[in-house]
Short mmCIF file of N, CA and C in Angstrom, two decimals:
data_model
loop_
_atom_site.label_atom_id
_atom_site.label_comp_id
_atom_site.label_asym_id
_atom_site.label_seq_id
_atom_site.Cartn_x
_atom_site.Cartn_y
_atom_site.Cartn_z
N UNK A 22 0.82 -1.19 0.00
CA UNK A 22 0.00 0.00 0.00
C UNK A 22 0.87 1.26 0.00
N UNK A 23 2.09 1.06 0.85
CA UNK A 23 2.74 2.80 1.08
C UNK A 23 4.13 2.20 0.06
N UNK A 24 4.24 1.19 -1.05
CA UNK A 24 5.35 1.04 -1.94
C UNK A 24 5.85 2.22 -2.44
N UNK A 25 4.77 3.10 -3.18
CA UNK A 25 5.39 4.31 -3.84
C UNK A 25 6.08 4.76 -2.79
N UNK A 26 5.54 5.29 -1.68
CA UNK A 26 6.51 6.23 -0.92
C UNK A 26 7.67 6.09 -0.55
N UNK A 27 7.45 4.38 0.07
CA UNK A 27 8.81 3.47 -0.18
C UNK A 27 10.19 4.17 -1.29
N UNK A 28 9.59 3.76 -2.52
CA UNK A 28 10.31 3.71 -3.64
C UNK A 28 10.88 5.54 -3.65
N UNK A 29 10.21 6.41 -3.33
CA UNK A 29 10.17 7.60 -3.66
C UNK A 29 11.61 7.81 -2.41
N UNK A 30 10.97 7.45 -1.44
CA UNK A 30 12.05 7.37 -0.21
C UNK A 30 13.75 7.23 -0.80
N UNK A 31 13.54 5.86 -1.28
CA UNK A 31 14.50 5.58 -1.79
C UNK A 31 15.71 5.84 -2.65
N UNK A 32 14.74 6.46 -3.82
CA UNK A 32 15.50 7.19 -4.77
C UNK A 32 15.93 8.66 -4.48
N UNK A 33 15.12 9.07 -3.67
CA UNK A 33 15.70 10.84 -2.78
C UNK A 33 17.32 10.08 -1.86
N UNK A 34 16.94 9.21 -1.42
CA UNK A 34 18.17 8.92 -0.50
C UNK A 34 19.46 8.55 -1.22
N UNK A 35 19.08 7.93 -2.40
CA UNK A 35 20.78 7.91 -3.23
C UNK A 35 20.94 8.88 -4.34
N UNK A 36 19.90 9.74 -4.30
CA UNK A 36 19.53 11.18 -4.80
C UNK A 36 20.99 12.05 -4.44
N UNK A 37 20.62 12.23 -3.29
CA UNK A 37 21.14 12.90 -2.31
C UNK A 37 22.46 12.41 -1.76
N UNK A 38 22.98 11.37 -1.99
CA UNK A 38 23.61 10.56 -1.43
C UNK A 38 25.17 11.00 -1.93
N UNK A 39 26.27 11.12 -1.24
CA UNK A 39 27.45 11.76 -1.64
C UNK A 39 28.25 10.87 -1.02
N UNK A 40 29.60 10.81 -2.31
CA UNK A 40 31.18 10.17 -2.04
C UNK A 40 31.33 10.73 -0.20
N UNK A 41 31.76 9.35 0.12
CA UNK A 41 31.76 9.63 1.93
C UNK A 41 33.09 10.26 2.11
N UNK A 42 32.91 11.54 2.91
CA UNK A 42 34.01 12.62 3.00
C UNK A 42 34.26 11.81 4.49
N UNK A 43 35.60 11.24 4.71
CA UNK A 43 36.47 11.45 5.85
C UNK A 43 35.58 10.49 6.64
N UNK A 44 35.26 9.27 5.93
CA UNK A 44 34.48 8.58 6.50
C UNK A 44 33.19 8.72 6.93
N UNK A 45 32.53 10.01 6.75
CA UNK A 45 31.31 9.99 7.17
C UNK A 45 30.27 10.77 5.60
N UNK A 46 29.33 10.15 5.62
CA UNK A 46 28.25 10.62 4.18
C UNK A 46 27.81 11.90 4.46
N UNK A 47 27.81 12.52 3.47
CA UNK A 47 27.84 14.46 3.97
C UNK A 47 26.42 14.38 2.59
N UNK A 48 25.24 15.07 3.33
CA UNK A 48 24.14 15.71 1.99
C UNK A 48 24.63 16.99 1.67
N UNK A 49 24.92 17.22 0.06
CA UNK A 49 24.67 18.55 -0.13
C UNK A 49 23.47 19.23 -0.80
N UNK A 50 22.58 20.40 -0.14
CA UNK A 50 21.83 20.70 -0.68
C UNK A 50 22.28 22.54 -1.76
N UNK A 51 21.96 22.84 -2.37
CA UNK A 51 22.72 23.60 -3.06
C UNK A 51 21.32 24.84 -3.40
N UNK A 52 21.14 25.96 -2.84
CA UNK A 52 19.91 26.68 -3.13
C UNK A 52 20.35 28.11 -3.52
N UNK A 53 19.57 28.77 -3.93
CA UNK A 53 19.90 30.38 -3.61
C UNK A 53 18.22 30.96 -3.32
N UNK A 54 18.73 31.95 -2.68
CA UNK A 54 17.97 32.89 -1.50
C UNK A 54 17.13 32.03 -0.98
N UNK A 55 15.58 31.95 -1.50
CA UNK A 55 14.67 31.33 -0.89
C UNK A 55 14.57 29.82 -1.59
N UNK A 56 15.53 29.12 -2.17
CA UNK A 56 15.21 28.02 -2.90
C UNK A 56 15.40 26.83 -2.00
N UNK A 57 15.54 26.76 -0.91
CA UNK A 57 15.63 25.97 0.41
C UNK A 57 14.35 25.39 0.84
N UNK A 58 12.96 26.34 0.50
CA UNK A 58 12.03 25.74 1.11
C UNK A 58 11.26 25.06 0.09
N UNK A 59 12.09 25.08 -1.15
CA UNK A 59 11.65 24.00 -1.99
C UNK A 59 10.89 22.67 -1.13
N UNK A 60 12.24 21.74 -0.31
CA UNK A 60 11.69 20.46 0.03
C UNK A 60 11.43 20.78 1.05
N UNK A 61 11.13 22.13 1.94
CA UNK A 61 10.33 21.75 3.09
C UNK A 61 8.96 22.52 3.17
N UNK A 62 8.78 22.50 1.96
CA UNK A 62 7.42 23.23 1.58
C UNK A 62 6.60 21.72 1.59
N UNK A 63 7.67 20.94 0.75
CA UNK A 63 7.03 19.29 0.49
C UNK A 63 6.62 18.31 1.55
N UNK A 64 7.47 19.04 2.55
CA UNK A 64 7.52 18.16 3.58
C UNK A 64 6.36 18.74 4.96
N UNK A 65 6.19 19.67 4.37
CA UNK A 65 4.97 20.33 5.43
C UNK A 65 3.59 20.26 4.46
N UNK A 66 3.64 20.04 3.15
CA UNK A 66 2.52 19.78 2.66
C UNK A 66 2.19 18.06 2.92
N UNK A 67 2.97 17.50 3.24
CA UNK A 67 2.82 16.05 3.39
C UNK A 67 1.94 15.57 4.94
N UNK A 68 2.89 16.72 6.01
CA UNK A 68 2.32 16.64 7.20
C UNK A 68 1.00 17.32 7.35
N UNK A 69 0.40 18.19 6.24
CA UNK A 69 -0.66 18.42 6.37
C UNK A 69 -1.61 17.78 5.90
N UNK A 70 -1.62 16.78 5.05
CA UNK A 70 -2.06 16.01 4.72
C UNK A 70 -2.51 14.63 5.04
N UNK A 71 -1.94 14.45 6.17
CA UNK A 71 -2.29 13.56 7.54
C UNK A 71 -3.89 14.23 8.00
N UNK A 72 -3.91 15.21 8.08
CA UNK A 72 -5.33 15.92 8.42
C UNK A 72 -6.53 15.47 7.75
N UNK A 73 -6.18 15.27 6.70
CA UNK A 73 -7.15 15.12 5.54
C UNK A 73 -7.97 13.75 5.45
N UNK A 74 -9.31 14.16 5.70
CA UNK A 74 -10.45 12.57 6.19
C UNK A 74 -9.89 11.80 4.47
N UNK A 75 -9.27 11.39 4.56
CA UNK A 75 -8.88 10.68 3.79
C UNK A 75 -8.40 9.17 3.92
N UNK A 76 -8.55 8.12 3.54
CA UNK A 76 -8.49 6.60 4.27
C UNK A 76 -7.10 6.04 3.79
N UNK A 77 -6.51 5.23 4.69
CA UNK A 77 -5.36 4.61 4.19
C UNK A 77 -5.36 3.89 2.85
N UNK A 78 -6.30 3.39 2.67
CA UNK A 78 -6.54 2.73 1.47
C UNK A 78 -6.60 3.16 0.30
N UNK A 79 -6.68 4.95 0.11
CA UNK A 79 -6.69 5.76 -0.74
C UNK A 79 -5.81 6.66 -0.94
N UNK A 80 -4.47 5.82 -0.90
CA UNK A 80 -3.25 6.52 -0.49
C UNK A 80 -2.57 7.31 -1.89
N UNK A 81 -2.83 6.78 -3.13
CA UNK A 81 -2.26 7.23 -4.30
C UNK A 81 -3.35 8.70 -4.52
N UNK A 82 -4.82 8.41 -4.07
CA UNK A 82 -5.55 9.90 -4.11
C UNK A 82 -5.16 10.77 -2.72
N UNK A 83 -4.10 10.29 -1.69
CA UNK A 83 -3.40 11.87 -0.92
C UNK A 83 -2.71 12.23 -1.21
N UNK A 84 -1.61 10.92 -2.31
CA UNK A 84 -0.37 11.23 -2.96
C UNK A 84 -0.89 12.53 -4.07
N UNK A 85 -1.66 12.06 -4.82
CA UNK A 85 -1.78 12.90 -5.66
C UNK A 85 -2.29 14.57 -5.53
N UNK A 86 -3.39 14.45 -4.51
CA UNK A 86 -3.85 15.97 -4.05
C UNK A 86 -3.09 16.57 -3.82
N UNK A 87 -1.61 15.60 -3.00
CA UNK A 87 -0.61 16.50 -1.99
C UNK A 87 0.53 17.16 -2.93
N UNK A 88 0.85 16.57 -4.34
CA UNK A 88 1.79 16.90 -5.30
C UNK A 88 1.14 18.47 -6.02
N UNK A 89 -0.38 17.57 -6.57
CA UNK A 89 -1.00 18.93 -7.55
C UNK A 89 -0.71 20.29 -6.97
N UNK A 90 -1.33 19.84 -5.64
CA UNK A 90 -1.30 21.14 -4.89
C UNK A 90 0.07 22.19 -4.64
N UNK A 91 0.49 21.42 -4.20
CA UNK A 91 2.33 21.34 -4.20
C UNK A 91 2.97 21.92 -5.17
N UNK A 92 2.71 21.56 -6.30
CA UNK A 92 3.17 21.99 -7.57
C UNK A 92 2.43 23.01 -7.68
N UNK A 93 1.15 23.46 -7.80
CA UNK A 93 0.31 24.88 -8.44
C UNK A 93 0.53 26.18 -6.99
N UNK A 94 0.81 25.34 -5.30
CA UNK A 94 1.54 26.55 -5.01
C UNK A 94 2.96 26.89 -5.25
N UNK A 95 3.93 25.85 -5.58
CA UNK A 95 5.14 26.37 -5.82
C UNK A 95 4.72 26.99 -7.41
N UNK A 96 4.21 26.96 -8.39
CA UNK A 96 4.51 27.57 -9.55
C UNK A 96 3.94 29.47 -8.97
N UNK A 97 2.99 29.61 -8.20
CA UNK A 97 2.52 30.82 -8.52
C UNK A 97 3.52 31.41 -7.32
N UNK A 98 3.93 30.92 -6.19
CA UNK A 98 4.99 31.24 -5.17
C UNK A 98 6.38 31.48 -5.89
N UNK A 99 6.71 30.46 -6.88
CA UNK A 99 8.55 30.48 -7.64
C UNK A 99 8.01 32.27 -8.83
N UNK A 100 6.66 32.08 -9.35
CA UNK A 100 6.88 33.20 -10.20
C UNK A 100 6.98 34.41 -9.46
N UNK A 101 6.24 34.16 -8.49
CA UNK A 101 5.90 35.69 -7.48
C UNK A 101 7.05 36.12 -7.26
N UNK A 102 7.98 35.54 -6.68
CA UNK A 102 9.16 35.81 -5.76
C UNK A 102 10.74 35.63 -6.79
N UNK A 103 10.61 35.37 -7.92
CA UNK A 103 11.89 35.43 -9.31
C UNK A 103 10.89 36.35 -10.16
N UNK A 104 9.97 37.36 -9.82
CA UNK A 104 9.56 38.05 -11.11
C UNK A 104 10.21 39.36 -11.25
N UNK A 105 10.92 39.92 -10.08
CA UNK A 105 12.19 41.39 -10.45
C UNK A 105 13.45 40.42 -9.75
N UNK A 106 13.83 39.57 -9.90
CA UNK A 106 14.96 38.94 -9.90
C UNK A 106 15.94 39.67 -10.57
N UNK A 107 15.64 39.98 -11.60
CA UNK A 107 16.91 40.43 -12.74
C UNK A 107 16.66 42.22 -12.87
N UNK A 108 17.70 42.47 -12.71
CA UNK A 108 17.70 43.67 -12.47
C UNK A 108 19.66 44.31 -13.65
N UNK A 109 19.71 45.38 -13.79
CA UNK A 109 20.98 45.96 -14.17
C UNK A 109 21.57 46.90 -13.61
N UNK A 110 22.97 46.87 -13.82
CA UNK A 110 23.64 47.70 -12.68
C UNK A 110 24.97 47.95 -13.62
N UNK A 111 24.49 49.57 -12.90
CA UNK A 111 25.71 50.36 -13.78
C UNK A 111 27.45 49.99 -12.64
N UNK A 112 28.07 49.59 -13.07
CA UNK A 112 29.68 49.90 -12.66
C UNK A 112 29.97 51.67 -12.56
N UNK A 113 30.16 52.15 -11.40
CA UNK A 113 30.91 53.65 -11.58
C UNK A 113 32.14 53.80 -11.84
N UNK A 114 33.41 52.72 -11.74
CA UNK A 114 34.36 53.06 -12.26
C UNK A 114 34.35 52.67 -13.95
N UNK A 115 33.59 51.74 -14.34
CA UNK A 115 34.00 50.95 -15.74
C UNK A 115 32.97 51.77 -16.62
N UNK A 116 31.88 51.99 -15.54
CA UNK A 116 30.53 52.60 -16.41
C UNK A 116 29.81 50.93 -17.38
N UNK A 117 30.04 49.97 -17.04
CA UNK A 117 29.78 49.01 -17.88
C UNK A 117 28.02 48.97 -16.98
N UNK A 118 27.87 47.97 -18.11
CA UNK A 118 26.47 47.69 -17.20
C UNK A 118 26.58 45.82 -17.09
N UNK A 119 25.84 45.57 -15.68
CA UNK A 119 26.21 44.44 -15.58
C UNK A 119 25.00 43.96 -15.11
N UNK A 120 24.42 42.83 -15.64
CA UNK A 120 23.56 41.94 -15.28
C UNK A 120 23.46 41.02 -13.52
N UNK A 121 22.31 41.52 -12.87
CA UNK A 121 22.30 40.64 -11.66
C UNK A 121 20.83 39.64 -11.52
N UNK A 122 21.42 38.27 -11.32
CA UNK A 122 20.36 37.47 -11.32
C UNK A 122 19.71 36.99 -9.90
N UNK A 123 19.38 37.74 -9.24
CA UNK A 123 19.04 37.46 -7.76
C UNK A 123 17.43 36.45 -7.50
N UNK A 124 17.51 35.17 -8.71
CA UNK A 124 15.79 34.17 -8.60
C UNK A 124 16.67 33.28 -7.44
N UNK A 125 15.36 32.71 -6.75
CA UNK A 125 15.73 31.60 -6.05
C UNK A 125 15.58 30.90 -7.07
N UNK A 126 16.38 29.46 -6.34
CA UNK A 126 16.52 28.28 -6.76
C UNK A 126 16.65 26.95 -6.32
N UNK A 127 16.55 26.07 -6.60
CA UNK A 127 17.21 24.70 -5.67
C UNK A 127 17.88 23.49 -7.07
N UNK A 128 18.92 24.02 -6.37
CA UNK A 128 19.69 22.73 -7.31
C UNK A 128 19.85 23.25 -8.59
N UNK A 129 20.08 24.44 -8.83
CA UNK A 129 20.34 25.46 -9.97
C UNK A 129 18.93 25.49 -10.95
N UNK A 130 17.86 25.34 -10.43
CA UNK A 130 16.20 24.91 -11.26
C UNK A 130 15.78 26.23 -10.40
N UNK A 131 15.35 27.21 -10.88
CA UNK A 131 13.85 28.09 -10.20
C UNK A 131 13.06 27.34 -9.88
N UNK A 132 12.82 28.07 -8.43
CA UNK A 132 11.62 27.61 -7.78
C UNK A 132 10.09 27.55 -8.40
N UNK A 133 9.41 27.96 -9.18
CA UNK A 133 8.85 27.66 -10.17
C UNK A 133 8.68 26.54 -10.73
N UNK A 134 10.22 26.16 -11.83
CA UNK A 134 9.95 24.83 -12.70
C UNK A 134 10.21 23.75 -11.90
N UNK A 135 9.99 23.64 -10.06
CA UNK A 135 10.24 22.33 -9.40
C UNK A 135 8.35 22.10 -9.20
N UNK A 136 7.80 22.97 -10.16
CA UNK A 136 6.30 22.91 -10.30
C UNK A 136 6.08 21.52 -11.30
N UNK A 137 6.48 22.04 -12.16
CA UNK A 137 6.47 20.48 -13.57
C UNK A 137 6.60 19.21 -12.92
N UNK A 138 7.79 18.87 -12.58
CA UNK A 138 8.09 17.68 -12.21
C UNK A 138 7.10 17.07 -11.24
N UNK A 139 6.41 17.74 -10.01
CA UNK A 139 5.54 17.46 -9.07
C UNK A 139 4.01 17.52 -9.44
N UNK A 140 4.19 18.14 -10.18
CA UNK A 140 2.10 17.55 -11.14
C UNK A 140 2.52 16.74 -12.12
N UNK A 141 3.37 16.25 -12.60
CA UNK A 141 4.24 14.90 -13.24
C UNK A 141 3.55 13.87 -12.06
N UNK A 142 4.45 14.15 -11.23
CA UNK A 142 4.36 12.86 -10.01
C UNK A 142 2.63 12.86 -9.46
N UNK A 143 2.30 13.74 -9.45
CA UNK A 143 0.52 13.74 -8.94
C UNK A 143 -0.60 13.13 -9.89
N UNK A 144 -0.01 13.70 -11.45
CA UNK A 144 -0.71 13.14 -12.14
C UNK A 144 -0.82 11.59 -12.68
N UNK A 145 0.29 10.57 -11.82
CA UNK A 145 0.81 9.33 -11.78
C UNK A 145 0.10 9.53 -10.75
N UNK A 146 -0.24 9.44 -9.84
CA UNK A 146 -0.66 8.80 -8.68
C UNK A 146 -2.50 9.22 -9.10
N UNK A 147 -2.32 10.34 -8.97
CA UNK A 147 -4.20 10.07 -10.10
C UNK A 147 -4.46 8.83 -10.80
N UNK A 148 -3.64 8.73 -11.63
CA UNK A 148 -3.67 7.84 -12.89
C UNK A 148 -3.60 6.69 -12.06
N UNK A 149 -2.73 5.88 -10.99
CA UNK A 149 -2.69 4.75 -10.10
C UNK A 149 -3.92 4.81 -9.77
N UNK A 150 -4.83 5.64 -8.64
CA UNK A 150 -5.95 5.58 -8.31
C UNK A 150 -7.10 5.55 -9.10
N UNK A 151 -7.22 6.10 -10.28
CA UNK A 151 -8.73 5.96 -10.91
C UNK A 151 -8.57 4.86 -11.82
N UNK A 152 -7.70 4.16 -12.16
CA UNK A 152 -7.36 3.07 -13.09
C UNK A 152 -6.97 1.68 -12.23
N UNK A 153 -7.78 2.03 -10.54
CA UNK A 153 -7.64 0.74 -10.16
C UNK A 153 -8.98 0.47 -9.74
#
């Protein structure tokens, strides 16, 4: 019944998983500004989802509510917050003008396009539940 999560578990853990520094396994997570709460946006949408009169047995329809959702607030949250990201800036000694890219991110992806991949994964777990 909880296999996917299993499996999902799994593949985040050798995801994540790094050459063991000095004998001990080190995670690196790699973000800029706000691109950190990427996975703990995921991880508090998950715990809220325990709330939800929803039955164990209908586990691919919490999987799925909990992604869609997941995904349509990170897309309108990643655009909100990378939409004056980019800005230009004059140099006073060179006078050049220089490009600054200040979007969050996680894992060099805007917070935004970690929208796709997660109504990807929701719309599989839909598809598990109404096709069983």
């Amino acid at each position: 019944m909880y296999s996917y999560l299993v499996v999902i578990m799994l593949i985040l853990s050798k995801v994540f998983e790094i050459i063991p520094f000095n004998g001990k396994r080190i995670l690196v997570i790699i973000w800029k500004k706000y691109g950190f709460l990427v996975p703990l946006l995921l991880v508090l949408f998950f715990m809220i989802s325990f709330f939800l009169p929803i039955s164990a047995e209908k586990i691919n329809l919490r999987l799925g509510s909990i992604f869609t959702t997941y995904s349509i607030f990170l897309w309108l949250w990643g655009t909100k917050i990378n939409r004056n990201a980019k800005r230009d800036v004059i140099d006073k000694l060179t006078s050049q003008v220089m490009k600054i890219d200040n979007s969050s991110s996680f894992f060099f992806i805007k917070v935004q396009y970690w929208a796709i991949p997660s109504l990807l994964i929701g719309i599989f777990f839909y598809y598990q539940y109404f096709s069983s």
